[in-house]
């Protein structure tokens, strides 16, 4: 009987230890995960925003040729369909390379 009582107490303690939920495990105590529009950009300083915009402009200006070709092909439906079968490089060569040579 003593062993049964001891086993029941140990089982109850193990159950409490496993099922205990601490407040640290909760990700957020906020009511809503969203913030209003006025506070949306407060986490970035104006200097960081300017730097991010400048980097984006540099990336847009210095795109690799394959990316430019792919965007040109995406704007033309027949080229895009051809690219799904044969790839963007072959599609660009078929629909746009000939036009450049004719100029």
PDB file of C-alpha atoms in Angstrom:
ATOM      1  CA  UNK A   1       0.000   0.000   0.000  1.00  0.00           C
ATOM      2  CA  UNK A   2       2.904   2.341   0.808  1.00  0.00           C
ATOM      3  CA  UNK A   3       4.420   1.693  -2.591  1.00  0.00           C
ATOM      4  CA  UNK A   4       1.146   2.418  -4.349  1.00  0.00           C
ATOM      5  CA  UNK A   5       0.741   5.719  -2.498  1.00  0.00           C
ATOM      6  CA  UNK A   6       4.355   6.678  -3.250  1.00  0.00           C
ATOM      7  CA  UNK A   7       3.888   5.793  -6.921  1.00  0.00           C
ATOM      8  CA  UNK A   8       0.705   7.905  -7.117  1.00  0.00           C
ATOM      9  CA  UNK A   9       2.475  10.913  -5.552  1.00  0.00           C
ATOM     10  CA  UNK A  10       5.422  10.573  -7.938  1.00  0.00           C
ATOM     11  CA  UNK A  11       3.058  10.261 -10.909  1.00  0.00           C
ATOM     12  CA  UNK A  12       1.212  13.418  -9.812  1.00  0.00           C
ATOM     13  CA  UNK A  13       4.497  15.337  -9.462  1.00  0.00           C
ATOM     14  CA  UNK A  14       5.634  14.138 -12.871  1.00  0.00           C
ATOM     15  CA  UNK A  15       2.312  15.215 -14.371  1.00  0.00           C
ATOM     16  CA  UNK A  16       2.646  18.688 -12.837  1.00  0.00           C
ATOM     17  CA  UNK A  17       6.225  19.041 -14.055  1.00  0.00           C
ATOM     18  CA  UNK A  18       5.346  18.042 -17.614  1.00  0.00           C
ATOM     19  CA  UNK A  19       2.141  20.042 -17.901  1.00  0.00           C
ATOM     20  CA  UNK A  20       3.417  23.257 -16.288  1.00  0.00           C
ATOM     21  CA  UNK A  21       3.153  26.179 -18.691  1.00  0.00           C
ATOM     22  CA  UNK A  22       5.386  29.076 -17.880  1.00  0.00           C
ATOM     23  CA  UNK A  23       4.753  32.604 -19.103  1.00  0.00           C
ATOM     24  CA  UNK A  24       8.131  32.561 -20.833  1.00  0.00           C
ATOM     25  CA  UNK A  25       6.862  30.020 -23.330  1.00  0.00           C
ATOM     26  CA  UNK A  26       4.199  32.382 -24.619  1.00  0.00           C
ATOM     27  CA  UNK A  27       5.382  34.324 -27.650  1.00  0.00           C
ATOM     28  CA  UNK A  28       3.383  37.461 -27.101  1.00  0.00           C
ATOM     29  CA  UNK A  29       1.072  38.888 -24.497  1.00  0.00           C
ATOM     30  CA  UNK A  30      -0.301  41.467 -26.921  1.00  0.00           C
ATOM     31  CA  UNK A  31      -3.973  41.590 -27.693  1.00  0.00           C
ATOM     32  CA  UNK A  32      -3.340  42.076 -31.405  1.00  0.00           C
ATOM     33  CA  UNK A  33      -0.167  41.209 -33.321  1.00  0.00           C
ATOM     34  CA  UNK A  34      -0.704  44.165 -35.680  1.00  0.00           C
ATOM     35  CA  UNK A  35       0.382  47.751 -35.128  1.00  0.00           C
ATOM     36  CA  UNK A  36      -1.264  50.857 -36.438  1.00  0.00           C
ATOM     37  CA  UNK A  37      -0.109  52.703 -39.555  1.00  0.00           C
ATOM     38  CA  UNK A  38       1.528  55.557 -37.676  1.00  0.00           C
ATOM     39  CA  UNK A  39       3.883  53.234 -35.815  1.00  0.00           C
ATOM     40  CA  UNK A  40       4.587  50.878 -38.709  1.00  0.00           C
ATOM     41  CA  UNK A  41       7.983  52.328 -39.651  1.00  0.00           C
ATOM     42  CA  UNK A  42       9.190  53.414 -36.239  1.00  0.00           C
ATOM     43  CA  UNK A  43      11.485  50.410 -35.906  1.00  0.00           C
ATOM     44  CA  UNK A  44      13.665  51.681 -38.777  1.00  0.00           C
ATOM     45  CA  UNK A  45      15.549  54.932 -38.553  1.00  0.00           C
ATOM     46  CA  UNK A  46      15.369  57.365 -41.496  1.00  0.00           C
ATOM     47  CA  UNK A  47      19.026  56.602 -42.229  1.00  0.00           C
ATOM     48  CA  UNK A  48      18.294  52.868 -42.521  1.00  0.00           C
ATOM     49  CA  UNK A  49      15.305  53.535 -44.781  1.00  0.00           C
ATOM     50  CA  UNK A  50      17.400  55.744 -47.052  1.00  0.00           C
ATOM     51  CA  UNK A  51      20.122  53.090 -47.210  1.00  0.00           C
ATOM     52  CA  UNK A  52      17.592  50.369 -48.082  1.00  0.00           C
ATOM     53  CA  UNK A  53      16.111  52.485 -50.894  1.00  0.00           C
ATOM     54  CA  UNK A  54      19.566  53.255 -52.269  1.00  0.00           C
ATOM     55  CA  UNK A  55      20.506  49.565 -52.244  1.00  0.00           C
ATOM     56  CA  UNK A  56      17.286  48.699 -54.078  1.00  0.00           C
ATOM     57  CA  UNK A  57      18.045  51.284 -56.775  1.00  0.00           C
ATOM     58  CA  UNK A  58      21.543  49.865 -57.187  1.00  0.00           C
ATOM     59  CA  UNK A  59      20.184  46.326 -57.529  1.00  0.00           C
ATOM     60  CA  UNK A  60      17.624  47.468 -60.105  1.00  0.00           C
ATOM     61  CA  UNK A  61      20.319  49.213 -62.129  1.00  0.00           C
ATOM     62  CA  UNK A  62      22.814  46.353 -61.996  1.00  0.00           C
ATOM     63  CA  UNK A  63      20.581  43.421 -62.874  1.00  0.00           C
ATOM     64  CA  UNK A  64      22.277  40.487 -64.543  1.00  0.00           C
ATOM     65  CA  UNK A  65      21.400  39.941 -68.216  1.00  0.00           C
ATOM     66  CA  UNK A  66      19.504  36.720 -67.565  1.00  0.00           C
ATOM     67  CA  UNK A  67      17.174  38.560 -65.164  1.00  0.00           C
ATOM     68  CA  UNK A  68      16.489  41.288 -67.741  1.00  0.00           C
ATOM     69  CA  UNK A  69      15.800  38.623 -70.376  1.00  0.00           C
ATOM     70  CA  UNK A  70      13.481  36.767 -68.032  1.00  0.00           C
ATOM     71  CA  UNK A  71      11.470  39.907 -67.237  1.00  0.00           C
ATOM     72  CA  UNK A  72      11.132  40.679 -70.953  1.00  0.00           C
ATOM     73  CA  UNK A  73       9.924  37.137 -71.539  1.00  0.00           C
ATOM     74  CA  UNK A  74       7.456  37.321 -68.622  1.00  0.00           C
ATOM     75  CA  UNK A  75       5.733  40.300 -70.230  1.00  0.00           C
ATOM     76  CA  UNK A  76       5.043  38.396 -73.454  1.00  0.00           C
ATOM     77  CA  UNK A  77       2.604  35.478 -73.060  1.00  0.00           C
ATOM     78  CA  UNK A  78       3.874  33.337 -75.959  1.00  0.00           C
ATOM     79  CA  UNK A  79       7.435  33.648 -74.692  1.00  0.00           C
ATOM     80  CA  UNK A  80       6.348  32.746 -71.181  1.00  0.00           C
ATOM     81  CA  UNK A  81       4.535  29.616 -72.387  1.00  0.00           C
ATOM     82  CA  UNK A  82       7.532  28.576 -74.472  1.00  0.00           C
ATOM     83  CA  UNK A  83       9.764  29.144 -71.433  1.00  0.00           C
ATOM     84  CA  UNK A  84       7.705  26.746 -69.346  1.00  0.00           C
ATOM     85  CA  UNK A  85       8.660  23.952 -71.743  1.00  0.00           C
ATOM     86  CA  UNK A  86      12.142  24.863 -73.003  1.00  0.00           C
ATOM     87  CA  UNK A  87      13.455  27.362 -70.435  1.00  0.00           C
ATOM     88  CA  UNK A  88      13.739  31.129 -70.358  1.00  0.00           C
ATOM     89  CA  UNK A  89      17.011  31.318 -72.229  1.00  0.00           C
ATOM     90  CA  UNK A  90      15.669  29.380 -75.227  1.00  0.00           C
ATOM     91  CA  UNK A  91      12.404  31.327 -75.150  1.00  0.00           C
ATOM     92  CA  UNK A  92      14.192  34.667 -75.074  1.00  0.00           C
ATOM     93  CA  UNK A  93      16.419  33.622 -77.944  1.00  0.00           C
ATOM     94  CA  UNK A  94      13.429  32.535 -80.006  1.00  0.00           C
ATOM     95  CA  UNK A  95      11.245  35.605 -79.491  1.00  0.00           C
ATOM     96  CA  UNK A  96      13.647  38.489 -78.893  1.00  0.00           C
ATOM     97  CA  UNK A  97      17.108  37.710 -80.328  1.00  0.00           C
ATOM     98  CA  UNK A  98      15.844  37.732 -83.915  1.00  0.00           C
ATOM     99  CA  UNK A  99      14.323  41.182 -83.427  1.00  0.00           C
ATOM    100  CA  UNK A 100      17.612  42.634 -82.249  1.00  0.00           C
ATOM    101  CA  UNK A 101      19.482  41.243 -85.250  1.00  0.00           C
ATOM    102  CA  UNK A 102      16.937  42.722 -87.675  1.00  0.00           C
ATOM    103  CA  UNK A 103      17.519  46.299 -86.464  1.00  0.00           C
TER     104      UNK A 103
END
